[in-house]
XYZ file of C-alpha atoms in Angstrom:
540
model
C 1.356 26.650 27.157
C 0.097 27.278 30.708
C 1.568 24.035 32.023
C 5.121 25.287 31.485
C 6.792 26.617 34.575
C 6.273 30.333 35.177
C 10.016 30.743 35.765
C 10.759 29.253 32.325
C 8.330 31.601 30.612
C 9.911 34.529 32.455
C 13.397 33.487 31.318
C 12.146 33.210 27.748
C 10.663 36.723 27.881
C 13.930 38.157 29.226
C 15.936 36.676 26.378
C 13.615 38.115 23.776
C 12.749 37.325 20.197
C 15.993 38.285 18.489
C 18.161 35.902 20.498
C 15.793 33.018 19.980
C 16.279 33.147 16.239
C 19.778 31.728 16.799
C 18.389 28.844 18.932
C 21.465 28.822 21.166
C 19.975 31.230 23.694
C 16.831 29.138 23.724
C 18.853 26.053 24.580
C 20.546 27.890 27.432
C 17.229 29.100 28.832
C 15.712 25.636 28.648
C 18.675 23.822 30.170
C 17.383 24.169 33.698
C 13.949 22.874 32.659
C 15.054 19.578 31.195
C 14.665 17.881 34.576
C 17.635 15.559 34.094
C 18.990 13.586 37.056
C 22.347 14.778 38.288
C 25.268 12.796 36.894
C 25.961 9.815 39.088
C 23.391 10.921 41.655
C 20.172 9.449 42.926
C 17.830 12.330 42.258
C 14.769 10.815 43.935
C 14.106 7.884 46.275
C 14.188 4.356 44.885
C 10.969 2.378 44.498
C 10.990 -1.192 45.795
C 10.156 -2.965 42.514
C 8.467 -5.751 44.449
C 5.672 -3.274 45.131
C 4.828 -2.910 41.422
C 1.543 -4.835 41.254
C 0.731 -4.322 37.568
C 2.742 -5.237 34.481
C 5.116 -2.291 33.844
C 6.097 -3.488 30.341
C 2.826 -2.581 28.642
C 4.629 -0.633 25.893
C 6.922 -3.461 24.897
C 10.541 -2.955 24.002
C 12.692 -1.924 21.060
C 16.226 -1.890 19.693
C 17.984 0.338 17.207
C 20.990 2.002 15.564
C 22.968 -1.245 15.124
C 26.773 -1.032 15.026
C 29.109 -3.966 14.375
C 29.740 -4.338 18.125
C 26.736 -2.658 19.744
C 22.974 -2.106 19.738
C 20.654 0.147 21.720
C 17.945 -1.526 23.795
C 14.873 0.445 24.889
C 11.866 0.061 27.118
C 9.564 2.219 29.239
C 7.963 1.309 32.544
C 4.256 2.169 32.411
C 1.771 -0.041 34.317
C -1.040 2.298 33.249
C 0.367 3.944 30.130
C -2.638 6.072 29.183
C -2.654 7.890 32.535
C -0.556 11.050 33.115
C 1.735 9.394 35.689
C 1.859 6.025 33.806
C 0.871 4.338 37.075
C 4.249 4.867 38.785
C 5.278 7.245 41.581
C 8.033 9.836 41.136
C 10.692 7.327 42.175
C 13.558 5.640 40.358
C 13.270 1.935 39.517
C 16.125 -0.547 39.097
C 15.692 -2.774 36.056
C 17.695 -5.822 34.952
C 18.430 -6.392 31.258
C 19.607 -9.549 29.536
C 21.037 -10.298 26.083
C 21.474 -13.835 24.763
C 22.207 -15.873 21.656
C 18.895 -17.712 21.950
C 15.341 -16.724 22.765
C 15.230 -19.100 25.744
C 18.234 -17.211 27.238
C 20.167 -20.461 27.763
C 23.270 -18.883 26.189
C 23.602 -15.497 27.829
C 25.927 -12.883 26.339
C 25.573 -9.669 28.328
C 23.467 -8.356 31.198
C 23.288 -5.807 33.933
C 21.163 -3.341 35.821
C 20.062 0.127 34.844
C 17.931 2.755 36.561
C 14.681 4.057 35.126
C 14.430 7.684 36.261
C 11.136 9.565 36.548
C 12.924 12.549 34.981
C 13.063 10.475 31.791
C 9.485 9.246 32.253
C 10.900 5.869 33.314
C 12.347 5.194 29.855
C 15.551 3.223 29.450
C 18.325 3.302 26.815
C 20.935 0.571 27.191
C 23.886 0.768 24.807
C 25.281 -2.770 24.822
C 28.975 -3.001 23.876
C 31.276 -5.878 22.971
C 29.001 -7.806 20.641
C 29.881 -9.897 17.592
C 29.177 -8.352 14.190
C 26.354 -9.344 11.855
C 24.456 -11.707 14.093
C 21.075 -11.841 15.812
C 20.596 -11.496 19.571
C 17.605 -11.777 21.911
C 16.943 -9.448 24.808
C 14.507 -8.712 27.640
C 14.066 -6.622 30.781
C 13.001 -7.557 34.325
C 11.957 -5.634 37.414
C 10.263 -6.914 40.554
C 8.129 -9.930 39.624
C 7.715 -8.777 36.009
C 9.465 -9.668 32.771
C 9.134 -7.890 29.448
C 8.402 -9.658 26.174
C 11.446 -10.983 24.352
C 12.875 -8.885 21.534
C 15.149 -9.840 18.674
C 17.835 -7.534 17.344
C 20.860 -7.725 15.069
C 24.291 -6.117 14.872
C 25.731 -4.593 11.693
C 28.503 -6.353 9.755
C 32.050 -5.315 10.498
C 33.726 -2.516 8.567
C 35.253 -3.830 5.355
C 33.154 -7.013 5.364
C 31.900 -8.109 1.952
C 28.317 -8.760 3.007
C 26.302 -10.062 0.063
C 22.853 -8.791 1.084
C 21.092 -6.342 3.420
C 17.314 -6.442 3.691
C 15.372 -3.585 5.233
C 11.855 -2.199 5.376
C 11.028 1.494 4.986
C 8.020 2.813 6.911
C 6.513 6.254 7.588
C 3.470 8.197 8.683
C 1.358 6.319 11.241
C -1.546 8.528 12.294
C -3.225 6.520 15.076
C -6.605 8.107 14.418
C -6.559 7.177 10.701
C -6.490 3.417 11.120
C -5.052 0.240 12.486
C -1.366 -0.636 12.206
C -2.035 -3.708 10.074
C 1.095 -3.143 7.944
C 3.198 -3.587 11.087
C 1.543 -6.937 11.809
C 2.728 -8.167 8.429
C 6.134 -6.466 8.708
C 6.816 -8.210 12.041
C 6.853 -11.519 10.120
C 9.298 -10.385 7.425
C 12.909 -11.618 7.396
C 14.715 -8.275 7.783
C 18.011 -6.875 9.002
C 16.455 -3.582 10.086
C 13.522 -1.176 9.719
C 14.040 2.457 8.732
C 11.354 4.832 10.001
C 11.231 7.987 7.883
C 9.122 10.239 10.062
C 5.675 11.042 11.445
C 5.959 8.322 14.065
C 3.178 10.143 15.839
C 0.832 13.022 15.082
C 0.185 15.925 17.373
C -3.497 16.011 16.394
C -6.353 15.169 18.733
C -7.569 11.574 19.039
C -11.174 11.181 20.149
C -12.472 8.594 22.588
C -13.195 6.080 19.786
C -9.690 6.321 18.317
C -10.856 8.211 15.233
C -11.199 5.959 12.184
C -10.506 2.929 14.339
C -14.008 3.331 15.714
C -13.478 1.525 19.015
C -16.585 -0.019 20.574
C -14.782 -1.975 23.302
C -12.989 0.955 25.007
C -12.969 4.703 25.508
C -9.718 6.634 25.247
C -9.179 9.253 27.974
C -10.282 12.808 27.230
C -6.723 14.180 27.451
C -5.973 12.668 24.032
C -8.773 14.691 22.459
C -6.631 17.822 22.074
C -3.495 18.788 20.215
C -0.215 17.868 21.914
C 1.591 21.003 23.060
C 3.659 20.205 26.165
C 6.181 17.602 27.215
C 3.469 15.811 29.188
C 1.197 15.803 26.128
C 3.836 14.311 23.855
C 4.787 11.660 26.396
C 1.158 10.556 26.626
C 0.844 10.510 22.858
C 3.813 8.158 22.524
C 2.227 5.918 25.133
C -0.971 5.770 23.090
C 0.853 4.948 19.883
C 3.184 2.401 21.447
C 0.280 0.667 23.146
C -0.705 -0.663 19.699
C 0.160 -4.418 19.634
C 1.164 -4.470 15.930
C 3.645 -1.637 16.366
C 5.020 -3.360 19.477
C 5.418 -6.603 17.521
C 7.400 -4.880 14.772
C 9.734 -3.258 17.321
C 10.243 -6.591 19.064
C 11.066 -8.330 15.786
C 13.575 -5.906 14.224
C 16.012 -3.124 15.132
C 14.764 0.314 14.037
C 16.682 3.264 12.603
C 14.543 6.358 13.096
C 14.341 9.926 11.932
C 11.531 12.452 12.366
C 9.460 14.656 10.107
C 7.090 17.424 11.184
C 4.248 15.787 13.101
C 6.445 14.570 15.942
C 6.382 18.288 16.809
C 3.919 20.282 14.671
C 2.584 20.102 11.134
C 4.792 21.838 8.560
C 7.128 23.588 10.989
C 10.429 24.768 9.520
C 13.437 25.287 11.762
C 12.451 27.610 14.593
C 9.212 28.755 12.958
C 5.840 27.178 13.610
C 3.102 26.579 11.080
C 1.008 29.382 12.575
C 3.890 31.820 13.063
C 3.707 31.618 16.838
C 6.278 33.722 18.702
C 9.612 31.856 18.435
C 10.010 31.729 22.199
C 6.644 29.960 22.499
C 7.283 27.527 19.656
C 10.747 26.602 20.886
C 9.311 25.666 24.246
C 6.984 23.338 22.450
C 9.764 22.014 20.259
C 11.909 21.296 23.315
C 9.122 19.178 24.820
C 8.511 17.353 21.556
C 12.216 16.600 21.020
C 12.640 15.438 24.582
C 9.702 13.026 24.311
C 10.951 11.771 20.927
C 14.354 10.831 22.327
C 12.847 9.277 25.443
C 10.609 6.998 23.385
C 12.965 5.863 20.637
C 15.970 3.462 20.631
C 18.520 6.267 20.184
C 22.017 6.659 21.593
C 23.267 9.245 24.091
C 24.694 11.637 21.420
C 21.138 12.138 20.163
C 19.813 13.257 23.542
C 18.432 16.799 23.085
C 19.490 19.934 24.873
C 16.455 22.160 25.136
C 15.015 22.663 21.629
C 18.139 21.305 19.866
C 18.825 17.674 19.004
C 21.396 16.263 16.596
C 19.469 13.511 14.858
C 21.533 13.207 11.664
C 24.065 10.404 11.885
C 25.831 7.734 9.796
C 25.624 3.940 9.934
C 27.644 1.520 7.821
C 26.987 -2.114 6.911
C 30.303 -3.548 5.804
C 31.325 -2.564 2.291
C 27.766 -3.050 1.072
C 25.959 0.069 2.346
C 26.403 3.417 4.009
C 23.327 5.071 5.510
C 23.395 8.868 5.963
C 20.302 9.616 8.030
C 19.159 13.215 7.560
C 17.067 15.712 9.490
C 15.246 18.024 7.053
C 13.085 19.787 9.653
C 15.254 21.302 12.353
C 17.548 23.390 10.151
C 15.562 24.136 6.993
C 14.797 27.585 5.648
C 11.284 28.868 6.044
C 8.896 27.435 3.453
C 8.605 29.629 0.363
C 5.317 31.364 -0.426
C 3.830 30.164 2.843
C 4.115 26.504 1.880
C 1.599 24.322 0.069
C 1.614 23.885 -3.702
C 2.832 26.970 -5.571
C 4.490 27.974 -8.800
C 8.244 28.047 -8.530
C 9.698 31.535 -8.371
C 12.490 33.740 -7.019
C 11.598 33.024 -3.398
C 11.814 29.238 -3.702
C 14.730 29.301 -6.154
C 17.047 31.473 -4.022
C 20.536 29.986 -3.856
C 20.718 30.557 -0.106
C 17.796 28.284 0.716
C 18.667 25.142 2.644
C 16.858 21.940 3.535
C 19.496 20.619 5.923
C 21.433 23.642 7.174
C 25.011 24.308 6.189
C 26.659 22.126 8.860
C 24.625 19.024 8.088
C 25.013 19.562 4.339
C 28.804 19.698 4.671
C 28.734 16.612 6.896
C 26.818 14.737 4.225
C 29.058 15.764 1.332
C 32.238 15.019 3.293
C 30.847 11.627 4.314
C 30.309 10.655 0.711
C 33.931 11.421 -0.086
C 35.020 8.809 2.416
C 32.465 6.177 1.464
C 33.624 2.917 -0.028
C 30.156 1.393 0.039
C 28.452 -0.167 -2.964
C 25.172 1.551 -2.021
C 24.903 4.986 -0.500
C 21.454 5.253 1.051
C 20.028 8.521 2.336
C 16.985 8.096 4.598
C 15.243 11.469 4.871
C 11.702 12.774 5.124
C 10.087 14.375 2.068
C 9.802 13.850 -1.699
C 13.163 14.567 -3.344
C 12.386 14.404 -7.079
C 10.750 17.136 -9.132
C 6.997 16.505 -8.825
C 4.730 18.623 -11.054
C 1.061 18.486 -10.180
C -0.259 18.745 -13.768
C 1.295 18.085 -17.216
C 0.754 21.654 -18.404
C 2.867 24.805 -18.274
C 0.991 26.187 -15.278
C 2.149 23.369 -12.988
C 2.749 23.869 -9.277
C 5.261 22.258 -6.942
C 5.191 21.348 -3.264
C 6.962 24.025 -1.281
C 7.302 21.650 1.683
C 9.296 19.066 -0.285
C 12.677 19.454 -2.045
C 10.870 21.225 -4.903
C 10.663 24.197 -2.539
C 14.454 24.039 -2.075
C 15.841 23.372 -5.597
C 19.238 24.958 -4.911
C 19.743 22.603 -1.972
C 18.717 19.651 -4.127
C 21.249 20.659 -6.801
C 24.011 20.906 -4.215
C 23.027 17.440 -2.964
C 23.198 15.813 -6.395
C 26.283 17.747 -7.500
C 28.006 16.783 -4.272
C 27.243 13.091 -4.813
C 28.630 13.319 -8.327
C 31.771 15.127 -7.174
C 32.330 12.476 -4.507
C 32.093 9.713 -7.099
C 28.976 8.147 -5.578
C 27.779 5.582 -8.108
C 24.783 4.000 -6.453
C 22.811 6.668 -4.647
C 19.387 5.768 -3.233
C 17.169 8.339 -1.513
C 14.464 7.071 0.884
C 11.503 9.110 2.087
C 7.860 9.039 3.116
C 5.541 11.960 4.008
C 3.322 11.846 0.894
C 1.104 8.934 2.111
C 1.618 7.163 -1.215
C 4.282 4.923 -2.693
C 6.503 6.488 -5.342
C 9.409 5.174 -7.363
C 11.446 7.899 -9.117
C 14.436 8.055 -11.381
C 16.394 11.084 -10.225
C 17.543 13.166 -13.188
C 20.538 15.380 -13.776
C 18.068 17.875 -15.295
C 14.404 17.384 -14.400
C 13.364 19.710 -17.230
C 14.796 17.256 -19.766
C 13.152 13.785 -19.758
C 16.138 12.418 -21.698
C 18.606 13.749 -19.125
C 20.929 11.269 -17.457
C 19.526 9.329 -14.479
C 21.870 9.891 -11.551
C 20.138 8.172 -8.632
C 17.026 6.323 -7.466
C 14.321 7.448 -5.066
C 12.036 5.104 -3.130
C 9.206 6.879 -1.345
C 7.313 4.527 0.931
C 3.610 4.880 1.557
C 2.114 5.506 4.991
C 1.382 2.863 7.591
C -2.038 4.357 8.320
C -2.122 8.095 7.477
C -4.730 8.875 4.857
C -6.927 5.948 5.885
C -7.398 3.118 3.351
C -6.289 4.983 0.233
C -6.591 3.598 -3.305
C -4.393 1.896 -5.844
C -4.884 4.830 -8.205
C -5.508 8.133 -6.385
C -7.633 10.784 -8.108
C -4.555 12.569 -9.484
C -2.896 9.409 -10.782
C -3.117 10.163 -14.524
C -2.093 13.812 -14.273
C 0.866 13.091 -11.988
C 2.187 10.249 -14.146
C 1.861 12.319 -17.304
C 3.476 15.347 -15.696
C 6.505 13.433 -14.406
C 7.968 10.911 -16.869
C 10.670 10.039 -14.317
C 7.916 8.708 -12.010
C 8.050 4.934 -12.467
C 5.583 3.835 -9.776
C 2.647 5.403 -7.970
C 0.217 3.677 -5.584
C -1.985 5.166 -2.866
C -2.642 2.199 -0.571
C -1.203 1.902 2.939
C 1.754 -0.378 3.641
C 5.548 -0.412 3.626
C 8.467 -1.073 1.250
C 11.004 -3.890 1.478
C 14.388 -2.990 -0.017
C 17.022 -5.655 -0.628
C 20.539 -4.412 -1.320
C 22.824 -6.865 -3.082
C 26.315 -6.638 -4.523
C 25.117 -6.081 -8.080
C 21.522 -4.874 -7.759
C 18.936 -3.525 -5.352
C 15.292 -4.575 -5.290
C 12.276 -2.644 -3.987
C 9.033 -4.505 -3.191
C 6.132 -2.147 -2.537
C 3.863 -3.945 -0.050
C 0.282 -2.669 0.383
C -2.665 -3.739 2.530
C -6.320 -3.847 1.502
C -7.547 -1.654 4.379
C -6.584 -0.122 7.714
C -9.871 1.376 8.893
C -10.810 -2.147 9.981
C -8.430 -4.760 11.379
C -7.414 -7.746 9.284
C -6.339 -6.143 5.989
C -4.598 -8.527 3.593
C -1.086 -7.953 2.232
C -0.158 -7.637 -1.453
C 3.057 -6.837 -3.278
C 1.778 -4.050 -5.498
C 4.938 -3.883 -7.645
C 8.624 -4.761 -7.609
C 11.549 -2.931 -9.214
C 15.278 -3.386 -9.426
C 18.116 -0.957 -9.958
C 21.477 -2.266 -11.051
C 24.769 -1.263 -9.482
C 26.451 1.255 -11.750
C 23.240 1.808 -13.765
C 20.817 3.988 -11.734
C 17.122 3.881 -12.564
C 14.153 1.642 -11.789
C 13.367 -1.422 -13.918
C 10.225 -3.562 -13.291
C 11.310 -6.828 -11.699
């Protein structure tokens, strides 16, 4: 943590451990360290963009969080993205953006200029207003003599619109050092309305000079990647490494993304304000503040999501006409500490305590209240970790994952009871994290296989984490036998395409043959449908 300012560390020590457990004092202490430009002010001199001699759009562009009349456009100026200063001086840069009906930009719709501030690592977030609902648009950025690639985005349908279909892809877990992003190459060619990223966009772990399992022979990655990310500068560089991948860039250019995080965007298995290794809270919250700041900078997120110190409101709601409501959750920032130290453990009083929360009380109430006002056919909940009961063996001495909802059963019950009380008929939970594809029927009572099915869970496999994987992992038989509500299980890498219709939803589990070498082929491993008003997965 030595790269943090001495003054910041001194302020943290003065506040002390007890205050940090509330997080509010931590946010106050970190406010002066966020390095934000003053409102309406030019914080540093302006760079003459004509003097930029190398392509500044090496990390591509992205769009996200579509509304009926607005989208967010993103890019980052980085002529040399793998260097600490990204190849730009500490000066602000004026950038032009354009939005059009066609990819040749012959029918322009909106445009303007925006300033890329060094305080934001020269990242840009343009919230474009006044657009037509449910239609594609094309966009790009320019500065000096340089133009970005062209991206394609799409607005959401208007409220109350009877849209007949919404097609999305669910992705998660993309450890750079575990393999190539081949699934993204295939996903970029899919006909989709949006992509939902369910967490672990990056990993804090070290990446060696050969890119880990990628085994580069044509390049050497700089030594500063070969250590765990700890500071704001570390996380910014890690995003640059990940976003330099051409397949990820192609997917962002092709589709708007809706993102939420899991643990590795900050640190493996952290829970709330507590780190995996029980570091002093004041130290961990400094790290969390840097991680959250870099996450917002590098994702197509709106201004309300911009963090303040170690706090960031990531949960939010998007609607797509009368067809679908998406309640995007954050199950990391507010959760109770993991029971029994985490890992797989027998359920007991510690994990079963009624006070345990996965989302925090405020977010939980926001979710339940939002369901009461939903008139959507499908209520989709993108979140991070496995929701269903998942026993590891089919015997009485089974263990459960304390990091997933099995470690928070009281919170899971409140979730399902709240959906039932709100009259939610077609509830679909999305998640990743496990590095495998799962399809679950969610039961009223997981201890009774004949209990009523109340919802559906689609858990997408990883993009690269876990390396190539296998169609049937080593625990396939025991997991299937132990969990009769588990309808699908596959351990290859890939993504899941979900098509929501007026009377049924379809899930196509796409997998690739390998990721440790480029060029893996795509297969649809299985397809399922769930009918509106009749929850549960049926082979298509």
